[in-house]
Coordinates of C-alpha atoms in Angstrom, one line a residue:
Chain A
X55 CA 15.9 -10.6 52.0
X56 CA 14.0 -13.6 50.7
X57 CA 10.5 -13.3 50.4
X58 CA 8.0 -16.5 50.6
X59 CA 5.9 -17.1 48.0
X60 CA 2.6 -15.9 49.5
X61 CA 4.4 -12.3 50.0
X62 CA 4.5 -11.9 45.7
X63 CA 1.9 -9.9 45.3
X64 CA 0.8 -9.0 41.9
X65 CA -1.1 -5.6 41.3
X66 CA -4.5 -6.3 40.4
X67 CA -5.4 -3.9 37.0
X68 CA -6.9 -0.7 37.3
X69 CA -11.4 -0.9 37.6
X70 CA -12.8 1.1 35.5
X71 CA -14.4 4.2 36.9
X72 CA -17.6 5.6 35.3
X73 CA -18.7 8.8 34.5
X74 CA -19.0 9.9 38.4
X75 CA -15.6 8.4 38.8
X76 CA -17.2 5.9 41.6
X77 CA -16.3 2.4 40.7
X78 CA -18.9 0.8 38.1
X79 CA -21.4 -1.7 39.9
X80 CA -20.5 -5.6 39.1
X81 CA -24.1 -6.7 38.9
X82 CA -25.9 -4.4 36.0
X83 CA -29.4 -4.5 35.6
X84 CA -30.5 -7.4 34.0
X85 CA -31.9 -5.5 30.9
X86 CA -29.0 -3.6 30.2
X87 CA -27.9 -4.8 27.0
X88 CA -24.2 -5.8 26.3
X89 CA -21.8 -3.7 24.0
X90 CA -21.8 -5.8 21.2
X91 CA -25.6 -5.5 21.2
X92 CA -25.8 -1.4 21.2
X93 CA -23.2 -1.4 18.2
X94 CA -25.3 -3.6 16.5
X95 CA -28.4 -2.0 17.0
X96 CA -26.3 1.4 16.3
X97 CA -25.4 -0.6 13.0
X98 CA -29.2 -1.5 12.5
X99 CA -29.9 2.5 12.5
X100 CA -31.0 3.2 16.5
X101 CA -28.3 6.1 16.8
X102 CA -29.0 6.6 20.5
X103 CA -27.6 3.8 21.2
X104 CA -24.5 5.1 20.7
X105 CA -25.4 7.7 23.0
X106 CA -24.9 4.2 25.5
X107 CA -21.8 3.3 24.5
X108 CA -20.2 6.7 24.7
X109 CA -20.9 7.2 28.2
X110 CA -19.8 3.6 29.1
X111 CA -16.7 4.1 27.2
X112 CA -15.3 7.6 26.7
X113 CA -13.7 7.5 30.0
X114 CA -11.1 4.8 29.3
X115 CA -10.6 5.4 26.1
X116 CA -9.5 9.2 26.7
X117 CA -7.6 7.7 29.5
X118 CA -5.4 5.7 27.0
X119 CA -5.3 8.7 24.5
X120 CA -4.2 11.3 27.1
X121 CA -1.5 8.7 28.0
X122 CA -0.5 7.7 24.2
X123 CA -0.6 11.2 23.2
X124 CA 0.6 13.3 26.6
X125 CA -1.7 15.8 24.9
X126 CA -5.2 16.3 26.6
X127 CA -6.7 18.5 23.7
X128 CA -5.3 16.1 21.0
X129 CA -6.5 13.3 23.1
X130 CA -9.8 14.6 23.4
X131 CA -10.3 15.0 19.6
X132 CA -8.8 12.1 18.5
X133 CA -11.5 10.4 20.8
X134 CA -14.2 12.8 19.3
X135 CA -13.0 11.4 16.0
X136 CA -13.4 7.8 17.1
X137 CA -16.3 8.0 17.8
X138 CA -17.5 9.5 14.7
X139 CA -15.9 7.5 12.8
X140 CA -18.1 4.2 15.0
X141 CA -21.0 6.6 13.8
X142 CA -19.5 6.8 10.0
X143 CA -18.4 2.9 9.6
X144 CA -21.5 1.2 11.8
X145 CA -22.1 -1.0 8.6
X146 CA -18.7 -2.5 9.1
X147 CA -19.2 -3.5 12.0
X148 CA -19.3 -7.5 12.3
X149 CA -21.7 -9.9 13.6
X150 CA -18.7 -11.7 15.7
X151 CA -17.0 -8.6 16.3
X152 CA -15.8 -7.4 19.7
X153 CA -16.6 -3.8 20.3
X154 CA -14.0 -3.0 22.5
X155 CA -11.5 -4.0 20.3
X156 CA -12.5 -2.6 17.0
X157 CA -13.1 1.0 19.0
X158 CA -9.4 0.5 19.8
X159 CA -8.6 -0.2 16.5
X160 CA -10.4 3.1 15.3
X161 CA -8.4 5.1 18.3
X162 CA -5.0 3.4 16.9
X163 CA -6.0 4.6 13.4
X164 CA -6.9 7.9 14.4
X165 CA -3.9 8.3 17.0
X166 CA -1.8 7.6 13.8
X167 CA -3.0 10.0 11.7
X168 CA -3.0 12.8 14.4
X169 CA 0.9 11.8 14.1
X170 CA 1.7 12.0 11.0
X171 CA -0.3 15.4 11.4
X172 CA 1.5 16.2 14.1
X173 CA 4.8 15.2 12.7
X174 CA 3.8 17.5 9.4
X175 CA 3.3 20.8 11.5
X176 CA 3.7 22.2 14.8
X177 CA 0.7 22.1 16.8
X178 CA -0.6 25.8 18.2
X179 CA -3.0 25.3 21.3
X180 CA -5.8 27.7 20.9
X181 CA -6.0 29.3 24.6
X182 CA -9.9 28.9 23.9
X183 CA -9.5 25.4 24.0
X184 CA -8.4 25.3 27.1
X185 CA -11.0 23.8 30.0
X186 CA -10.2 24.0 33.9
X187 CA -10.6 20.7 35.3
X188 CA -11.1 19.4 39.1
X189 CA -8.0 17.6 41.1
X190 CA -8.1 14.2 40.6
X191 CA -5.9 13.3 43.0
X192 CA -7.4 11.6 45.9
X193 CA -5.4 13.6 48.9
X194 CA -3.2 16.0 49.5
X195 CA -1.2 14.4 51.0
X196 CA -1.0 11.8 49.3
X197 CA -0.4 13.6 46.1
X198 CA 2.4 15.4 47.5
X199 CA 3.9 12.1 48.2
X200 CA 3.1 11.0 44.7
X201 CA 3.6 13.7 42.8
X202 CA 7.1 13.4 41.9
X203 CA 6.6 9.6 41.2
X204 CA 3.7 10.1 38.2
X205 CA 6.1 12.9 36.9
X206 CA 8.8 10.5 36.5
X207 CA 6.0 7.7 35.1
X208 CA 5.0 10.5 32.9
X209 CA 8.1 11.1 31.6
X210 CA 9.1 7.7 31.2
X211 CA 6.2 6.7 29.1
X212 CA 6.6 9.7 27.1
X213 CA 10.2 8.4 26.4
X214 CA 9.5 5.0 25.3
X215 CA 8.9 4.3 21.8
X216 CA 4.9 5.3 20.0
X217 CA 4.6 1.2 19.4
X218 CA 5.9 -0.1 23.1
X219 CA 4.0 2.4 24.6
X220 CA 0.8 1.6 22.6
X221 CA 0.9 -2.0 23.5
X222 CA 1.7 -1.5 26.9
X223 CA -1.4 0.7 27.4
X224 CA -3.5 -1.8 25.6
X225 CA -2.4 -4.6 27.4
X226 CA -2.4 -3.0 30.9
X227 CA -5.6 -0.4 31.1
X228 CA -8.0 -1.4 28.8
X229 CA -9.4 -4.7 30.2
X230 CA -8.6 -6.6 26.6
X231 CA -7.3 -10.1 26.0
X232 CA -3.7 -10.9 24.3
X233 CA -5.8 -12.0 21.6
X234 CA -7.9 -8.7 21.4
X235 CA -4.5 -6.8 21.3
X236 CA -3.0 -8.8 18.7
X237 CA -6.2 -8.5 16.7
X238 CA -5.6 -4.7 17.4
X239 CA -2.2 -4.7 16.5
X240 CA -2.2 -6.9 13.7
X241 CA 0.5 -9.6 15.0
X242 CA 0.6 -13.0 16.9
X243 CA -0.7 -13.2 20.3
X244 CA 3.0 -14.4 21.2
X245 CA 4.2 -11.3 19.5
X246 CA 1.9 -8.8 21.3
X247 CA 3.0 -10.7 24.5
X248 CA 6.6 -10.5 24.0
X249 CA 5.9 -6.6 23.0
X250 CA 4.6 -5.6 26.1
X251 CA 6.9 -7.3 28.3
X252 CA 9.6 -5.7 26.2
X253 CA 8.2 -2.5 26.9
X254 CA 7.1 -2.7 30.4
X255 CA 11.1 -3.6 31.3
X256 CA 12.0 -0.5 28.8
X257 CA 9.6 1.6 31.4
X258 CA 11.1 -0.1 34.0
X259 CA 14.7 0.9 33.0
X260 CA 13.5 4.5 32.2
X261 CA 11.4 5.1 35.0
X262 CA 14.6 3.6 37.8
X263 CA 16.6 5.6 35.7
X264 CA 14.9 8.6 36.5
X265 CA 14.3 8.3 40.2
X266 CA 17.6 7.7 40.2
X267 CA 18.7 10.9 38.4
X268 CA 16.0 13.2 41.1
X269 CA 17.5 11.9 44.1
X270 CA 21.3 12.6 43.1
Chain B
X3 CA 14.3 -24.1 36.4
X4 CA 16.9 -21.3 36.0
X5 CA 16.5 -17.7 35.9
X6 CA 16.4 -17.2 32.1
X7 CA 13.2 -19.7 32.3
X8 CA 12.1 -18.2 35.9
X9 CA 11.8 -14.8 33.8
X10 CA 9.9 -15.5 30.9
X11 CA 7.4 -16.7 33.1
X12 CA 7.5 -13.2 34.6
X13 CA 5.0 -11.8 31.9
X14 CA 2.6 -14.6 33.3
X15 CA 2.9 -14.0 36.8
X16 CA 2.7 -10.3 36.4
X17 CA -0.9 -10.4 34.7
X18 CA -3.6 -11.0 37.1
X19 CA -5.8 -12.9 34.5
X20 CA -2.9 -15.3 34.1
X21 CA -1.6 -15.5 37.8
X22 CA -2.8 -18.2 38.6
X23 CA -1.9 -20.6 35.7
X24 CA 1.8 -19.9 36.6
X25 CA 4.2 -23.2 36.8
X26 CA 4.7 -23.5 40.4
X27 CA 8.0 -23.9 39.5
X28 CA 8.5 -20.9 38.4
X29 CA 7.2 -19.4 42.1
X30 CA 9.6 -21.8 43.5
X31 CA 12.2 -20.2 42.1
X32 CA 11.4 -16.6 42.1
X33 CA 11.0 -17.2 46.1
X34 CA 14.6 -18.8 46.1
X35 CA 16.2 -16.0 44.0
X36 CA 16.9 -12.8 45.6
X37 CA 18.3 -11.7 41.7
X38 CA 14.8 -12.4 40.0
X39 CA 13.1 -11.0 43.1
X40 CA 14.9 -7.6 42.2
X41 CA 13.4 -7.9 39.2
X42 CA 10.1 -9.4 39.4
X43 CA 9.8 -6.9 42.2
X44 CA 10.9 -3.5 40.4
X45 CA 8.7 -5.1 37.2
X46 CA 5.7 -5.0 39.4
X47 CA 6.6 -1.6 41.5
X48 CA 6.2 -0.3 37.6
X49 CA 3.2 -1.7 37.1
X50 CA 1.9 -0.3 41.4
X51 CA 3.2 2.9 39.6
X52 CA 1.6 2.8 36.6
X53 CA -1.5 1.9 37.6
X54 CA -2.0 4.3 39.8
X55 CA -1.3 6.9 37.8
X56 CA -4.3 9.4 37.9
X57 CA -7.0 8.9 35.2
X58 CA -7.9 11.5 33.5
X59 CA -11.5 12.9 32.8
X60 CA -12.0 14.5 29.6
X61 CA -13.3 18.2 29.5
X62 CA -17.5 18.7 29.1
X63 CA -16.7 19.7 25.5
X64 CA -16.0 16.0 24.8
X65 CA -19.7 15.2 25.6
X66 CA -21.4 18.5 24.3
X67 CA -19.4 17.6 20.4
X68 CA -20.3 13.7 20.8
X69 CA -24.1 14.3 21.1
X70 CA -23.9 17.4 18.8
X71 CA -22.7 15.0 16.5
X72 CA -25.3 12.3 17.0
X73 CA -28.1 14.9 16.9
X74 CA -26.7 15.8 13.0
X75 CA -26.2 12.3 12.0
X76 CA -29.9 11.8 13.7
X77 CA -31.1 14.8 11.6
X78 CA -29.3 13.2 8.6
X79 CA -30.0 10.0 8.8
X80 CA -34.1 10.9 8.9
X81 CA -33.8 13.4 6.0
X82 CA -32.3 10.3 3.8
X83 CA -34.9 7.9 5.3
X84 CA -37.8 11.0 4.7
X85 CA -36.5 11.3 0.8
X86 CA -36.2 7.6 0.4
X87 CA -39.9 6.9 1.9
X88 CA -40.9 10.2 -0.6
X89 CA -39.4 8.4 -3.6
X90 CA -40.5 5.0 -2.8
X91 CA -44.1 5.6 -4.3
X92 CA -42.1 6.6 -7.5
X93 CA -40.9 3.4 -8.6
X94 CA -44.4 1.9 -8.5
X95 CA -45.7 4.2 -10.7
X96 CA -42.6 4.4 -13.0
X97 CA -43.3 0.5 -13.6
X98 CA -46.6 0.7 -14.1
X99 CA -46.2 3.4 -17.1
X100 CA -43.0 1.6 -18.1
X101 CA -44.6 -1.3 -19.8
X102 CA -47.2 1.2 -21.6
X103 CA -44.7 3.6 -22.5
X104 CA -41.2 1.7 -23.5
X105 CA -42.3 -0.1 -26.2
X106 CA -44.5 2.9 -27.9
X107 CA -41.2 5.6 -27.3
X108 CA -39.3 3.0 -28.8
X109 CA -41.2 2.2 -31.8
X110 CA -41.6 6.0 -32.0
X111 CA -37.9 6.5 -32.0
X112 CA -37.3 3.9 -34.4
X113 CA -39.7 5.6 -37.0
X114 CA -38.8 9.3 -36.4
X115 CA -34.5 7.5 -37.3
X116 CA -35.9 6.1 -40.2
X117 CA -37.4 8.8 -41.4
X118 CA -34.7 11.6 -40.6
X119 CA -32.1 9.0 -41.9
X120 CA -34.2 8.8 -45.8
X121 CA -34.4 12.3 -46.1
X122 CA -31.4 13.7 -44.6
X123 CA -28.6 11.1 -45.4
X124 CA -26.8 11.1 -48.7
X125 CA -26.5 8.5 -50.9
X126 CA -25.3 5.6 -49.8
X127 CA -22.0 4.7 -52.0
X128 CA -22.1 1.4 -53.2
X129 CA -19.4 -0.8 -52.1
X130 CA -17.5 -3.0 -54.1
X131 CA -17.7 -6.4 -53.2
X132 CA -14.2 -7.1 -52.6
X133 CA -14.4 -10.5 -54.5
X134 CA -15.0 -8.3 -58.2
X135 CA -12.5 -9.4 -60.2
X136 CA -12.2 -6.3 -61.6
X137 CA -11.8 -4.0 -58.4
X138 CA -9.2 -7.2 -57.7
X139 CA -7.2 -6.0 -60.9
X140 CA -7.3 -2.5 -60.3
X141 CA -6.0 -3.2 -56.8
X142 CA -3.0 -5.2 -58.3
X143 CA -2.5 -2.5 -60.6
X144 CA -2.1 0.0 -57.8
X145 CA 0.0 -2.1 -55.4
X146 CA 2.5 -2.8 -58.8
X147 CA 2.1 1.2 -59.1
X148 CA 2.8 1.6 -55.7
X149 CA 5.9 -0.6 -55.3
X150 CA 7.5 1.2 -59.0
X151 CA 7.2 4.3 -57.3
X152 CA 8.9 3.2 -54.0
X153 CA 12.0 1.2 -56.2
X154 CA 12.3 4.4 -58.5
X155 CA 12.7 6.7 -55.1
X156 CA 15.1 4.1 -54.3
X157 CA 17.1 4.0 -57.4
X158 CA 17.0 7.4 -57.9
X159 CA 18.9 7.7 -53.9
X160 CA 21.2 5.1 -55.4
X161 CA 22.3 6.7 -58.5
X162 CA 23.5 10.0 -56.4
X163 CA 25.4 8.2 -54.6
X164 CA 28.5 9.9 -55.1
X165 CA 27.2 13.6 -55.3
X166 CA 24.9 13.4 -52.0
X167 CA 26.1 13.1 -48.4
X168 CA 25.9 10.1 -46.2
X169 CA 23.1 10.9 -44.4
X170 CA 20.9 10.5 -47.9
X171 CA 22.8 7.6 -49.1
X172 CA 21.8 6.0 -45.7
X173 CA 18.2 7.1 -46.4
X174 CA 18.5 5.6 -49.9
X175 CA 19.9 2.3 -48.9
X176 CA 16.8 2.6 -45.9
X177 CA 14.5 3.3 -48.5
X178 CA 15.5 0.0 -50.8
X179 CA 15.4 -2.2 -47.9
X180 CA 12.1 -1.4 -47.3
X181 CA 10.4 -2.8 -50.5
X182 CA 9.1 -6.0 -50.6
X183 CA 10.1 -7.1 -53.7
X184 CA 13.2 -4.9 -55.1
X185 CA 14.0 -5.7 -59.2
X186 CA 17.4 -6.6 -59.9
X187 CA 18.3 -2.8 -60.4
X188 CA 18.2 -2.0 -56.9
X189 CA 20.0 -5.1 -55.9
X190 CA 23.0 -4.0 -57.9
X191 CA 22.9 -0.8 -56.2
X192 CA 23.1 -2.2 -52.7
X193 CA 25.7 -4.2 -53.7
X194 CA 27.5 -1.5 -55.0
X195 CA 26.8 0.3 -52.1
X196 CA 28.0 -2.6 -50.0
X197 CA 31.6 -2.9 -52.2
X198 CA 31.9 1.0 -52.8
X199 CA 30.0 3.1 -50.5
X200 CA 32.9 5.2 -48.2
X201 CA 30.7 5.3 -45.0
X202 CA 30.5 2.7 -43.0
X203 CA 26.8 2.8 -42.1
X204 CA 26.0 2.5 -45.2
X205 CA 27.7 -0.6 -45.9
X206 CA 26.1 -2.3 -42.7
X207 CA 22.6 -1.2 -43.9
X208 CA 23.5 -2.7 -47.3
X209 CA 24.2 -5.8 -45.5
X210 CA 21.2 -5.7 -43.7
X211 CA 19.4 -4.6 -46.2
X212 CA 20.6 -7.6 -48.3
X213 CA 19.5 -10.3 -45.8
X214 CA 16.2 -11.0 -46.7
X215 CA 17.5 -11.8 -50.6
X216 CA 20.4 -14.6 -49.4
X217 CA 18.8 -17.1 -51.1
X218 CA 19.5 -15.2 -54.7
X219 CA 22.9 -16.4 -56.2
X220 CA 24.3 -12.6 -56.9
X221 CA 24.0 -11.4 -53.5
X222 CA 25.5 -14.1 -51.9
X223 CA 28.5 -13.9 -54.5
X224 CA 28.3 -9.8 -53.9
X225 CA 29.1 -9.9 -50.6
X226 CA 31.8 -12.7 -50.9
X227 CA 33.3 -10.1 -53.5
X228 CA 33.6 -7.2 -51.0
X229 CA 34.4 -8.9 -48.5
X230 CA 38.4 -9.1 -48.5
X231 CA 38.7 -5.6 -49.7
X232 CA 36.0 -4.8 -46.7
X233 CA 38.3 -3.0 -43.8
X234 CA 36.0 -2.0 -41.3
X235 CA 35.6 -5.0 -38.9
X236 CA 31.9 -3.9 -37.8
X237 CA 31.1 -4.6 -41.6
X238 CA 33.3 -7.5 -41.9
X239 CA 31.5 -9.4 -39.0
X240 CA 28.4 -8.1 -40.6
X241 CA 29.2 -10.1 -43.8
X242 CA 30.7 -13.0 -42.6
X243 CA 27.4 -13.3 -40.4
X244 CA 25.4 -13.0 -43.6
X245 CA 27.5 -15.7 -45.5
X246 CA 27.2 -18.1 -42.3
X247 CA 23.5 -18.0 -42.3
X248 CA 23.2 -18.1 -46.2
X249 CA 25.3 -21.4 -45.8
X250 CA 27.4 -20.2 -48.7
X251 CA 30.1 -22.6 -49.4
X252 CA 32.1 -21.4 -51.6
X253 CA 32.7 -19.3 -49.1
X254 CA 34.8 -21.1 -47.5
X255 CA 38.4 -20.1 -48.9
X256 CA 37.3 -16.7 -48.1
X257 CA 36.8 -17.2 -44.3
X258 CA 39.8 -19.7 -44.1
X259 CA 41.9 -16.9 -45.3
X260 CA 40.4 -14.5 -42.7
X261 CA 40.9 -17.2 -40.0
X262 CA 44.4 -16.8 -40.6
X263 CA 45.3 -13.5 -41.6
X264 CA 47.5 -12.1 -38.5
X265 CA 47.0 -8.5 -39.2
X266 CA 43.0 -9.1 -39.5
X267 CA 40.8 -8.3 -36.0
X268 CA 40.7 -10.4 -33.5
X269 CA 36.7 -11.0 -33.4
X270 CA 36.5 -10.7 -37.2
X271 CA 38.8 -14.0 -37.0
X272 CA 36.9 -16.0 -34.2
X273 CA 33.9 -14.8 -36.1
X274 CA 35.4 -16.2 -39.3
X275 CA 35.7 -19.3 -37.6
X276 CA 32.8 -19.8 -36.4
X277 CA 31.1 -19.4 -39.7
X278 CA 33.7 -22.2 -40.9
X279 CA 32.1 -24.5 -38.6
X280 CA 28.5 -23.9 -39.4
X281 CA 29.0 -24.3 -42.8

């Protein structure tokens, strides 16, 4: 079958939810002050402002470390440690930076050395660590449809390699330019491009593979 | 547009910031294609899939450690900012006495040295200038004392040649070669070592040890002596090197007859020649 051009529909990128989970109002108050300004007022010694940037930004950023890590108490440290470490390196924070991106910098940093941790010793989860959580998942229904299919995502990511699956999330969930991922990743713009289509088609293989391999 | 070009457009069309800058060539195609439809369309069903996926929310802990923290940097932070607003009042003061004080603790200082220094310190040795011409001649005198000792050490090494083992032979020869200026005595004795001596490191540190006196007409003919009884060709080159930088010429027989000696080794004879060429 041949589609017409108006039927290529390309998925718009996940919004961001806030804290609530509802989907973050487009117009903000007109005082609220940008990111860039709360790090540099952080980095100017007002600390609660920090308090600001954690709650507009813990969300995705745990989002991206549950999904580089596949570990939800890993994930949730390493973003503990991020965040700390904002607190810790605020000087070095630059007038022209972008906060977004050097936050992801920090996570990639930490995410790193929880691997080479990782990779050291085997990791014991402490059953006190351990938090119920609510169901996420928007319907029943619909989950029991679905189910099967983030499985196989999850497993999928899981199998593609630490770096493709790093750029990938960067480029896909975290609302950041090419140029904010190279910057993150240390390479060209071209490069980081080329990465994540690389590894969205090594998903794609591994993910098709997979469905195919539960319906036989 | 084929569908090698078509796809590496794909990354283009796929991002929704970048949509719309696609080459509508590239859409052409793809809606032409049923191959790169498979593949733009199982591309994006990934993406559908993956952004879909359920987002996580971290647990309260997350939130509970993050303000915990804050609150202790908070804490911190006004401790260093409640010592440094203590201390600033110090330096104010600390100038002001600075200017009265430094220059009277010093002075002070300086006095209590001198004082401690004439009572405690001994004697202060006079030193010779070293232009006296009389410390001059005793210096001479002990550097002439010096080097007698060292040449009689040597000699005395020499002159047992025959009773003591290699290993002090070797030492002796060592010994000779260090002095600066060796009297004719020792000379002799390295040359002797050099013509007589059975071990062969001793003759090379003859040789060596000969070097620095080429210029004096019985070393040069010394070493031209031994050197056809020589046998070992490690000493042999040795020599011939020496002759070839001494530019001795009557050396020349010598080497031709080494050049040609069939029996002789191989590099001893290129070496032969070579000297023949240089001088």
């Amino acid at each position: 079958m041949i589609a017409t051009i108006d039927e290529i529909n390309v998925h718009s990128r996940p919004a961001v939810l806030n804290r609530s989970g509802s989907l973050a109002p487009v117009d903000t108050a007109p005082a609220q002050r940008s990111d860039h300004a709360l790090m540099l007022a952080v980095r100017d010694g007002e600390l609660d402002a920090l308090g600001e940037l954690f709650e507009r930004h813990h969300g995705p950023l745990f989002g991206f470390l549950v999904k580089l890590t596949g570990h939800r108490p890993a994930a949730e440290d390493i973003a503990q440690t991020v965040f700390q470490r904002m607190l810790k390196y605020r000087h070095t924070y630059r007038d022209d930076g972008s906060l977004t991106a050097w936050m992801y910098h920090l996570a990639r940093r930490c995410a790193a050395d929880y691997f080479r941790k990782a990779n050291a010793a085997p990791y014991a989860t402490d059953p006190s660590d351990l938090h119920y959580h609510a169901d996420e998942a928007p319907h029943a229904a619909e989950r029991a449809a679905t189910r099967d299919d983030h499985a196989l995502l999850h497993v999928a990511l899981a199998r593609l390699d630490h770096g493709d699956r790093e750029v990938l999330l960067l480029s896909r969930f975290q609302e950041l330019s090419f140029a904010e991922v190279a910057g993150i990743l240390e390479c060209s713009v071209g490069a980081a491009k080329v990465r994540a289509h690389r590894a969205l088609r090594e998903l794609r293989n591994s993910y098709f593979q997979l469905q195919k391999q539960s319906l036989s | 547009m084929n569908c090698s070009d078509a796809r590496d457009i794909f990354p283009v069309l796929l991002d929704r910031r970048t949509a719309a800058n696609a080459q509508l060539e590239a859409r052409t195609h793809l809606a032409g294609c049923p191959d790169c439809q498979r593949e733009f369309s199982a591309l994006s069903q990934t993406l559908a899939a993956l952004d879909t996926m359920p987002t996580s929310s971290p647990s309260p802990r997350l939130r509970q450690n993050f303000y915990a923290m804050l609150e202790e940097e908070k804490h911190a932070a006004v401790s260093r900012g409640g010592a440094t607003a203590a201390r600033e009042p110090r330096p104010a003061r600390v100038a002001l006495w600075r200017w009265f004080l430094s220059p009277v603790a010093g002075a002070t200082l300086l006095l209590f040295g001198f004082l401690a220094g004439a009572r405690y310190a001994p004697a202060p040795a006079v030193a010779a200038p070293a232009t006296d011409p009389a410390t001059q001649r005793e210096l001479a005198a002990l550097r002439t004392k010096v080097d007698t000792m060292s040449q009689l050490v040597g000699y005395s090494f020499l002159q047992q040649q025959t009773q003591r083992p290699a290993n002090d032979r070797l030492r002796g020869v060592l010994t000779s070669a260090r002095l600066e200026n060796p009297n004719q005595q020792i000379l002799n004795y390295l040359i002797g070592a050099l013509a007589l001596d059975p071990s062969t490191n001793v003759r090379l540190c003859a040789v060596e040890a000969l070097y620095p006196h080429a210029d004096q007409e019985i070393v040069r003919a010394g070493v031209l002596a031994s050197l056809p009884r020589e046998q070992s060709p490690l000493v042999q080159l040795a020599m011939i090197d020496f002759l070839a930088a001494a530019r001795d010429h009557e050396a020349a027989p010598a080497l031709e007859k080494i050049s040609q000696t069939e029996t002789a080794d191989g590099s001893v004879r290129a070496a032969a020649r070579r000297a023949l060429v240089q001088l």
